[in-house]
Amino acid sequence: MSDFLHFSEHTLQEVALSFMALVYITRLIWLLHFAAGRERQAPTGSKDTNPTKGFIYSWANIAMPWAMESTRTKFFLYLQFVSFHLGVTAAIALSFVIPYAPSLLDSPALVILLQTIIGLAFIVGVMRIIRRVAGPYMRAISSPDDYFSLLLLTVWFAFAFLSVPNSTAGGEWHLIIYFILTAFFLAYVPFSKISHYLYYPFTRYYLGKTMGRRGVYPVRRIPRSDTTRTVQ
Amino acid sequence: MGNKSRSYKAEKVIQGMGRKLNRQMVGSLLACVHCGNCTDSCHYVLANPGDPTYAPAYKADQVRRFFKRHYDWTGRVLPWWVKAKSLYTDEELEELKDTVFGKCTNCRRCTLNCPMGVDYATFNRMTRGLLVSVGIMPEGVAVVSKDQWEIGNQMGVLKEDYLETLEWLTEELQAEHGADYPGIPIDKMDTDVVYSINPREVKYDPRTISDAALIFNEAGENWTMPSEGWDMTNFGLFSGDDDLGGAVARRLYEKVAELRGKTLVISECGHGYRSTRCEGQNWAKWDINFEMESSVITMLRYIKEGRIKVDKSKNTEPVTFHDSCNNARSCGLFDEPRELLNLVCSDFREMYPNRSENYCCTGGGGAMSMSEYTPQRLKSAKIKADQLRATGATAVVTSCHNCVDGLTDLIKHYKLNMKVTQLVNLVANALVIEKEVAVPAEVVTAAAEGELAGYRILVADDEPDFVTYAATVLEDHGAVVLRAYDGDETLEIARREKPHLLTLDIKMPGKSGIEVFESIRNDPELKTMPICIITGKPELRKLIYERAVLPPEGYVDKPIDEERLLRNIKKILKPVHKDEEIESRK
């Protein structure tokens, strides 16, 4: 391993991680300085639910494609979402496994599993780029940050895929690029839309709490096929 | 921000945003990832394929861009990178107005379909409020808000007119059920129920009040209606003006507290229920010490407790139910109306999607008061029309007055064979009243014959509510009423039917009332037809009187009550048609 690769895997990552943590803490403090709106009214809607159930349902929404019409009716897009985010998780995990627990990658099964997950995420990334560029609705709502983040993540997936075996037999360049990209992401993410995962717990918590208090969450629906059922 | 100068109003809007932001709102403004999942959830998008400016994320970005430019770090440093952009001119504010008022009904359907939980409707409302604070809003919003601030209700109903209506309804109830029938108690202290209504009921649909009174009385309820602070609607919800929202809610809460009422019952109105039951306390920053419930829940409770009996065979028409967005998506009121419907109707058909996933009636968010956006509202209503048509029902029931208007309008526009009704009407119709009081024959005869018996009157107005109201009043007094909703239809019916009188609105689609008036006066066969102009646009009056033709026989400004309508109609008809002529027409 060259000194530069070692630097990329360790020092660079640690600095970038510290920077990200600092920026995130600053960001959270900023977000929390806004007062949370207070709900004064007595609960409405079904007595079976409450704010706690509401926000748990809201948080779990990510794993319940049937819960929203937008994911229920576009299941393929939901599968893409799952593949893409599993790929992100795997690629992040890889950036810790390679420097701190490389022996794990001696397992061919784990290598194949990670490459499958990251490879699928790469394909989804390409599909998402096409969707964003080709669709007039997506183009209309996209900013340079949207295009850049997606493009960069897709490229990152490609290098993560190549880096999974942690082999330098064919050279170190793929590992170096992967770690430099990872470090770049750590520094860039707090300023880009990729930081959405930081806000997800907030938005979902508050929406879920409100909707739980008002008896809307968990959503109750009767499928169209069940024409005989009425609520009594 | 560069050297570009900014208008005073734009500056105020940007500053105002800083004061309105709370944690929920900031989260929603930051969290959008532009995934596009919300796009298909919006009825405007579905009805306008290929136009991305209706997409919820696109509309949200029109607000988000100046939030980012002024309150978010990336937008401050690299605005072009995240499409952040400030506001500079009043023209930009006008464009923003068209987005937040004209392209969104705040129905919250996109919110429920956003994987990130972005509550676009909430910050769309905030933006409306910011624009309203600098006087930028649709004309209708300004007029209604002014009425609610000044007169205390959003339709400008005067106290004496309101009390007269309740008195008249009491007389009707007593005529039908006997002189001892309780009628409508006003300002009774220490009651179990204080009943609040929508001013639309007083002006256009008083039957809903008498039906509710019948139900309360049959249930043996100790109830009352307040003489003031009776309007449970709240235009603050639509205009985004929290001060108005708080003032209106407080007016109602204070009256209930003054009367020492135990429960405030809110008549069937989606935004009224949400505003009064939920948001009002937040806007007014006031914790109340009495219960509040929708009249739907009250009626259901009466049936379950055996306080009223209903016979569902009295309502056999196939009905479907439209969930109001404010009731279902923001207050969880969707099971009770269905339970009630199944108890009072024999043929209830579900509409899909429904409950919190239902589509907006397209008249929500105050859209019915914004006539400048009517064409795009009606175009977007195609989604609702398709939903209604698919049910095969001939009546659509809804627990919202706004939805009644929105649905009535789209049913007419899309030529659906349906009528709109409310649960209170169906429950009243299904009531089993054990002690029916025989109505004296002469009362029936008097009502049927009426003072206008034998007259054919054409009511022309593009507001279906007004046509229904005027027709009901005139028919109750014996007239045969013809209805027209635009200028061309008015002329066609006038030529074909040659009515004894035409009541004519000035501002109508197609040929305006002024053109219709002139055409009639220039038509040799119609020129002597008496015409009464009834308009909400008094500023257009001179346009009528400037014509080189005979002036109209009558002219009345809206709003108009029953007494004034009848007085003017009778004043015109009596001198023109002698008694013998009337007899010959009978």
PDB file of C-alpha atoms in Angstrom, chain B residues 271-471:
ATOM      1  CA  HIS B 271     -62.357  24.331   6.737  1.00  0.00           C
ATOM      2  CA  GLY B 272     -64.643  25.538   9.525  1.00  0.00           C
ATOM      3  CA  TYR B 273     -64.138  22.314  11.425  1.00  0.00           C
ATOM      4  CA  ARG B 274     -60.384  22.366  10.980  1.00  0.00           C
ATOM      5  CA  SER B 275     -60.096  26.061  11.840  1.00  0.00           C
ATOM      6  CA  THR B 276     -62.355  25.981  14.863  1.00  0.00           C
ATOM      7  CA  ARG B 277     -61.610  22.537  16.220  1.00  0.00           C
ATOM      8  CA  CYS B 278     -57.850  22.461  15.571  1.00  0.00           C
ATOM      9  CA  GLU B 279     -55.995  25.474  14.246  1.00  0.00           C
ATOM     10  CA  GLY B 280     -57.990  28.277  15.889  1.00  0.00           C
ATOM     11  CA  GLN B 281     -56.560  27.608  19.329  1.00  0.00           C
ATOM     12  CA  ASN B 282     -53.028  27.740  17.918  1.00  0.00           C
ATOM     13  CA  TRP B 283     -53.680  30.983  16.051  1.00  0.00           C
ATOM     14  CA  ALA B 284     -55.474  32.591  18.984  1.00  0.00           C
ATOM     15  CA  LYS B 285     -52.923  31.151  21.438  1.00  0.00           C
ATOM     16  CA  TRP B 286     -55.841  30.272  23.618  1.00  0.00           C
ATOM     17  CA  ASP B 287     -56.689  27.070  25.475  1.00  0.00           C
ATOM     18  CA  ILE B 288     -60.414  26.469  25.642  1.00  0.00           C
ATOM     19  CA  ASN B 289     -62.341  24.839  28.448  1.00  0.00           C
ATOM     20  CA  PHE B 290     -65.255  23.325  26.567  1.00  0.00           C
ATOM     21  CA  GLU B 291     -65.653  20.419  24.155  1.00  0.00           C
ATOM     22  CA  MET B 292     -65.915  20.788  20.399  1.00  0.00           C
ATOM     23  CA  GLU B 293     -67.234  18.331  17.874  1.00  0.00           C
ATOM     24  CA  SER B 294     -68.492  18.101  14.325  1.00  0.00           C
ATOM     25  CA  SER B 295     -72.256  17.905  13.886  1.00  0.00           C
ATOM     26  CA  VAL B 296     -71.596  14.642  12.034  1.00  0.00           C
ATOM     27  CA  ILE B 297     -70.362  13.107  15.281  1.00  0.00           C
ATOM     28  CA  THR B 298     -73.271  14.656  17.186  1.00  0.00           C
ATOM     29  CA  MET B 299     -75.867  13.205  14.817  1.00  0.00           C
ATOM     30  CA  LEU B 300     -74.207   9.798  14.905  1.00  0.00           C
ATOM     31  CA  ARG B 301     -74.175   9.911  18.701  1.00  0.00           C
ATOM     32  CA  TYR B 302     -77.893  10.719  18.829  1.00  0.00           C
ATOM     33  CA  ILE B 303     -78.671   7.661  16.736  1.00  0.00           C
ATOM     34  CA  LYS B 304     -76.383   5.385  18.725  1.00  0.00           C
ATOM     35  CA  GLU B 305     -77.843   6.633  22.007  1.00  0.00           C
ATOM     36  CA  GLY B 306     -81.354   6.115  20.688  1.00  0.00           C
ATOM     37  CA  ARG B 307     -82.184   9.798  21.005  1.00  0.00           C
ATOM     38  CA  ILE B 308     -83.373   9.962  17.425  1.00  0.00           C
ATOM     39  CA  LYS B 309     -84.729   7.236  15.194  1.00  0.00           C
ATOM     40  CA  VAL B 310     -84.004   7.063  11.504  1.00  0.00           C
ATOM     41  CA  ASP B 311     -85.406   5.069   8.643  1.00  0.00           C
ATOM     42  CA  LYS B 312     -82.881   4.529   5.861  1.00  0.00           C
ATOM     43  CA  SER B 313     -85.629   3.528   3.413  1.00  0.00           C
ATOM     44  CA  LYS B 314     -86.505   7.230   3.222  1.00  0.00           C
ATOM     45  CA  ASN B 315     -83.218   7.854   1.373  1.00  0.00           C
ATOM     46  CA  THR B 316     -83.083   5.316  -1.433  1.00  0.00           C
ATOM     47  CA  GLU B 317     -81.175   7.333  -4.013  1.00  0.00           C
ATOM     48  CA  PRO B 318     -77.684   5.973  -4.755  1.00  0.00           C
ATOM     49  CA  VAL B 319     -75.255   8.226  -2.917  1.00  0.00           C
ATOM     50  CA  THR B 320     -71.513   8.499  -2.690  1.00  0.00           C
ATOM     51  CA  PHE B 321     -69.405  10.409  -0.179  1.00  0.00           C
ATOM     52  CA  HIS B 322     -66.792  13.032  -0.899  1.00  0.00           C
ATOM     53  CA  ASP B 323     -64.234  13.503   1.892  1.00  0.00           C
ATOM     54  CA  SER B 324     -63.378  17.126   2.454  1.00  0.00           C
ATOM     55  CA  CYS B 325     -59.589  17.568   2.529  1.00  0.00           C
ATOM     56  CA  ASN B 326     -59.708  19.547   5.753  1.00  0.00           C
ATOM     57  CA  ASN B 327     -61.916  16.996   7.466  1.00  0.00           C
ATOM     58  CA  ALA B 328     -60.233  13.835   6.262  1.00  0.00           C
ATOM     59  CA  ARG B 329     -56.626  14.754   5.558  1.00  0.00           C
ATOM     60  CA  SER B 330     -56.141  17.240   8.360  1.00  0.00           C
ATOM     61  CA  CYS B 331     -58.595  16.128  11.058  1.00  0.00           C
ATOM     62  CA  GLY B 332     -59.157  12.392  10.574  1.00  0.00           C
ATOM     63  CA  LEU B 333     -62.921  12.795  10.182  1.00  0.00           C
ATOM     64  CA  PHE B 334     -63.759  10.062   7.674  1.00  0.00           C
ATOM     65  CA  ASP B 335     -65.196   7.006   9.414  1.00  0.00           C
ATOM     66  CA  GLU B 336     -68.041   8.750  11.231  1.00  0.00           C
ATOM     67  CA  PRO B 337     -69.671  10.202   8.097  1.00  0.00           C
ATOM     68  CA  ARG B 338     -69.636   6.770   6.488  1.00  0.00           C
ATOM     69  CA  GLU B 339     -71.105   5.151   9.550  1.00  0.00           C
ATOM     70  CA  LEU B 340     -73.832   7.760   9.582  1.00  0.00           C
ATOM     71  CA  LEU B 341     -74.477   7.407   5.859  1.00  0.00           C
ATOM     72  CA  ASN B 342     -74.933   3.677   6.227  1.00  0.00           C
ATOM     73  CA  LEU B 343     -77.542   4.340   8.897  1.00  0.00           C
ATOM     74  CA  VAL B 344     -79.590   6.856   6.923  1.00  0.00           C
ATOM     75  CA  CYS B 345     -79.166   5.765   3.290  1.00  0.00           C
ATOM     76  CA  SER B 346     -79.957   2.451   1.678  1.00  0.00           C
ATOM     77  CA  ASP B 347     -77.564   2.711  -1.277  1.00  0.00           C
ATOM     78  CA  PHE B 348     -74.145   4.092  -0.313  1.00  0.00           C
ATOM     79  CA  ARG B 349     -71.374   3.652  -2.851  1.00  0.00           C
ATOM     80  CA  GLU B 350     -67.750   4.279  -1.969  1.00  0.00           C
ATOM     81  CA  MET B 351     -65.690   6.628  -4.103  1.00  0.00           C
ATOM     82  CA  TYR B 352     -62.058   5.793  -4.930  1.00  0.00           C
ATOM     83  CA  PRO B 353     -59.633   6.948  -3.756  1.00  0.00           C
ATOM     84  CA  ASN B 354     -61.219   8.030  -0.502  1.00  0.00           C
ATOM     85  CA  ARG B 355     -60.645   9.189   3.081  1.00  0.00           C
ATOM     86  CA  SER B 356     -57.248  10.838   3.455  1.00  0.00           C
ATOM     87  CA  GLU B 357     -56.354   9.861  -0.106  1.00  0.00           C
ATOM     88  CA  ASN B 358     -59.361  11.509  -1.700  1.00  0.00           C
ATOM     89  CA  TYR B 359     -58.913  14.231  -4.316  1.00  0.00           C
ATOM     90  CA  CYS B 360     -59.847  17.801  -3.532  1.00  0.00           C
ATOM     91  CA  CYS B 361     -63.238  19.089  -4.711  1.00  0.00           C
ATOM     92  CA  THR B 362     -61.055  21.729  -6.407  1.00  0.00           C
ATOM     93  CA  GLY B 363     -62.925  24.508  -4.632  1.00  0.00           C
ATOM     94  CA  GLY B 364     -60.834  24.240  -1.470  1.00  0.00           C
ATOM     95  CA  GLY B 365     -58.289  26.667  -0.069  1.00  0.00           C
ATOM     96  CA  GLY B 366     -60.640  29.558  -0.781  1.00  0.00           C
ATOM     97  CA  ALA B 367     -60.570  28.835  -4.512  1.00  0.00           C
ATOM     98  CA  MET B 368     -64.297  29.529  -4.842  1.00  0.00           C
ATOM     99  CA  SER B 369     -63.702  33.141  -3.914  1.00  0.00           C
ATOM    100  CA  MET B 370     -60.919  33.636  -6.482  1.00  0.00           C
ATOM    101  CA  SER B 371     -62.829  34.093  -9.712  1.00  0.00           C
ATOM    102  CA  GLU B 372     -59.678  35.005 -11.651  1.00  0.00           C
ATOM    103  CA  TYR B 373     -58.585  31.368 -11.357  1.00  0.00           C
ATOM    104  CA  THR B 374     -61.940  29.793 -12.210  1.00  0.00           C
ATOM    105  CA  PRO B 375     -60.910  28.422 -15.648  1.00  0.00           C
ATOM    106  CA  GLN B 376     -57.904  26.538 -14.250  1.00  0.00           C
ATOM    107  CA  ARG B 377     -59.942  25.396 -11.271  1.00  0.00           C
ATOM    108  CA  LEU B 378     -62.615  23.919 -13.498  1.00  0.00           C
ATOM    109  CA  LYS B 379     -60.032  22.322 -15.761  1.00  0.00           C
ATOM    110  CA  SER B 380     -58.394  20.636 -12.797  1.00  0.00           C
ATOM    111  CA  ALA B 381     -61.829  19.487 -11.623  1.00  0.00           C
ATOM    112  CA  LYS B 382     -61.831  16.833 -14.340  1.00  0.00           C
ATOM    113  CA  ILE B 383     -60.137  14.461 -11.907  1.00  0.00           C
ATOM    114  CA  LYS B 384     -62.945  14.880  -9.406  1.00  0.00           C
ATOM    115  CA  ALA B 385     -65.573  14.637 -12.137  1.00  0.00           C
ATOM    116  CA  ASP B 386     -64.130  11.294 -13.296  1.00  0.00           C
ATOM    117  CA  GLN B 387     -64.127  10.063  -9.711  1.00  0.00           C
ATOM    118  CA  LEU B 388     -67.759  11.056  -9.215  1.00  0.00           C
ATOM    119  CA  ARG B 389     -68.878   9.572 -12.524  1.00  0.00           C
ATOM    120  CA  ALA B 390     -67.275   6.233 -11.734  1.00  0.00           C
ATOM    121  CA  THR B 391     -69.432   5.768  -8.629  1.00  0.00           C
ATOM    122  CA  GLY B 392     -72.691   5.621 -10.596  1.00  0.00           C
ATOM    123  CA  ALA B 393     -74.365   7.552  -7.777  1.00  0.00           C
ATOM    124  CA  THR B 394     -76.882  10.292  -8.458  1.00  0.00           C
ATOM    125  CA  ALA B 395     -76.093  12.252  -5.334  1.00  0.00           C
ATOM    126  CA  VAL B 396     -72.815  13.144  -3.705  1.00  0.00           C
ATOM    127  CA  VAL B 397     -72.815  13.790   0.001  1.00  0.00           C
ATOM    128  CA  THR B 398     -70.171  15.953   1.589  1.00  0.00           C
ATOM    129  CA  SER B 399     -69.640  17.428   5.028  1.00  0.00           C
ATOM    130  CA  CYS B 400     -68.274  20.704   3.751  1.00  0.00           C
ATOM    131  CA  HIS B 401     -69.924  23.822   2.389  1.00  0.00           C
ATOM    132  CA  ASN B 402     -66.917  24.713   0.290  1.00  0.00           C
ATOM    133  CA  CYS B 403     -67.078  21.270  -1.271  1.00  0.00           C
ATOM    134  CA  VAL B 404     -70.816  21.740  -1.880  1.00  0.00           C
ATOM    135  CA  ASP B 405     -69.994  24.805  -3.977  1.00  0.00           C
ATOM    136  CA  GLY B 406     -66.965  23.279  -5.666  1.00  0.00           C
ATOM    137  CA  LEU B 407     -68.803  20.074  -6.517  1.00  0.00           C
ATOM    138  CA  THR B 408     -71.931  21.893  -7.702  1.00  0.00           C
ATOM    139  CA  ASP B 409     -69.807  23.956 -10.034  1.00  0.00           C
ATOM    140  CA  LEU B 410     -67.924  21.025 -11.512  1.00  0.00           C
ATOM    141  CA  ILE B 411     -71.057  18.895 -11.824  1.00  0.00           C
ATOM    142  CA  LYS B 412     -72.580  21.628 -13.935  1.00  0.00           C
ATOM    143  CA  HIS B 413     -69.378  22.140 -15.919  1.00  0.00           C
ATOM    144  CA  TYR B 414     -68.878  18.457 -16.677  1.00  0.00           C
ATOM    145  CA  LYS B 415     -72.614  17.824 -17.116  1.00  0.00           C
ATOM    146  CA  LEU B 416     -72.853  15.067 -14.530  1.00  0.00           C
ATOM    147  CA  ASN B 417     -76.282  13.874 -13.588  1.00  0.00           C
ATOM    148  CA  MET B 418     -75.786  14.413  -9.874  1.00  0.00           C
ATOM    149  CA  LYS B 419     -76.856  16.609  -7.049  1.00  0.00           C
ATOM    150  CA  VAL B 420     -74.923  17.607  -3.960  1.00  0.00           C
ATOM    151  CA  THR B 421     -76.287  17.234  -0.486  1.00  0.00           C
ATOM    152  CA  GLN B 422     -75.122  17.093   3.110  1.00  0.00           C
ATOM    153  CA  LEU B 423     -75.526  14.593   5.875  1.00  0.00           C
ATOM    154  CA  VAL B 424     -77.746  16.914   7.874  1.00  0.00           C
ATOM    155  CA  ASN B 425     -80.278  16.913   5.049  1.00  0.00           C
ATOM    156  CA  LEU B 426     -80.236  13.137   4.764  1.00  0.00           C
ATOM    157  CA  VAL B 427     -80.498  12.604   8.509  1.00  0.00           C
ATOM    158  CA  ALA B 428     -83.404  15.054   8.752  1.00  0.00           C
ATOM    159  CA  ASN B 429     -85.134  13.326   5.865  1.00  0.00           C
ATOM    160  CA  ALA B 430     -84.649   9.910   7.454  1.00  0.00           C
ATOM    161  CA  LEU B 431     -85.927  11.048  10.857  1.00  0.00           C
ATOM    162  CA  VAL B 432     -88.804   9.067  12.262  1.00  0.00           C
ATOM    163  CA  ILE B 433     -90.904  11.703  13.972  1.00  0.00           C
ATOM    164  CA  GLU B 434     -93.438  10.009  16.151  1.00  0.00           C
ATOM    165  CA  LYS B 435     -95.550  12.998  17.111  1.00  0.00           C
ATOM    166  CA  GLU B 436     -96.283  14.505  13.692  1.00  0.00           C
ATOM    167  CA  VAL B 437     -98.449  17.551  13.939  1.00  0.00           C
ATOM    168  CA  ALA B 438    -101.149  17.846  11.331  1.00  0.00           C
ATOM    169  CA  VAL B 439    -100.555  20.932   9.255  1.00  0.00           C
ATOM    170  CA  PRO B 440    -103.719  22.889   8.585  1.00  0.00           C
ATOM    171  CA  ALA B 441    -104.805  22.600   4.967  1.00  0.00           C
ATOM    172  CA  GLU B 442    -104.887  26.341   4.469  1.00  0.00           C
ATOM    173  CA  VAL B 443    -101.215  26.640   5.371  1.00  0.00           C
ATOM    174  CA  VAL B 444    -100.315  24.166   2.643  1.00  0.00           C
ATOM    175  CA  THR B 445    -102.531  25.948   0.173  1.00  0.00           C
ATOM    176  CA  ALA B 446    -101.099  29.316   1.040  1.00  0.00           C
ATOM    177  CA  ALA B 447     -97.556  28.096   0.635  1.00  0.00           C
ATOM    178  CA  ALA B 448     -98.293  26.346  -2.636  1.00  0.00           C
ATOM    179  CA  GLU B 449    -100.328  29.094  -4.170  1.00  0.00           C
ATOM    180  CA  GLY B 450     -98.192  32.036  -3.084  1.00  0.00           C
ATOM    181  CA  GLU B 451     -98.132  35.598  -4.205  1.00  0.00           C
ATOM    182  CA  LEU B 452     -96.130  34.881  -7.317  1.00  0.00           C
ATOM    183  CA  ALA B 453     -98.297  32.016  -8.546  1.00  0.00           C
ATOM    184  CA  GLY B 454     -98.644  32.080 -12.299  1.00  0.00           C
ATOM    185  CA  TYR B 455     -95.436  33.978 -12.961  1.00  0.00           C
ATOM    186  CA  ARG B 456     -92.554  32.520 -14.899  1.00  0.00           C
ATOM    187  CA  ILE B 457     -89.295  34.072 -13.756  1.00  0.00           C
ATOM    188  CA  LEU B 458     -85.914  33.525 -15.353  1.00  0.00           C
ATOM    189  CA  VAL B 459     -83.036  33.734 -12.851  1.00  0.00           C
ATOM    190  CA  ALA B 460     -79.718  34.324 -14.635  1.00  0.00           C
ATOM    191  CA  ASP B 461     -76.520  34.247 -12.609  1.00  0.00           C
ATOM    192  CA  ASP B 462     -73.213  32.405 -12.918  1.00  0.00           C
ATOM    193  CA  GLU B 463     -73.184  31.616  -9.196  1.00  0.00           C
ATOM    194  CA  PRO B 464     -75.066  28.335  -8.794  1.00  0.00           C
ATOM    195  CA  ASP B 465     -75.549  29.105  -5.111  1.00  0.00           C
ATOM    196  CA  PHE B 466     -77.345  32.311  -5.879  1.00  0.00           C
ATOM    197  CA  VAL B 467     -79.530  30.703  -8.544  1.00  0.00           C
ATOM    198  CA  THR B 468     -80.524  27.957  -6.118  1.00  0.00           C
ATOM    199  CA  TYR B 469     -81.248  30.450  -3.387  1.00  0.00           C
ATOM    200  CA  ALA B 470     -83.297  32.827  -5.536  1.00  0.00           C
ATOM    201  CA  ALA B 471     -85.154  29.942  -7.186  1.00  0.00           C
TER     202      ALA B 471
END
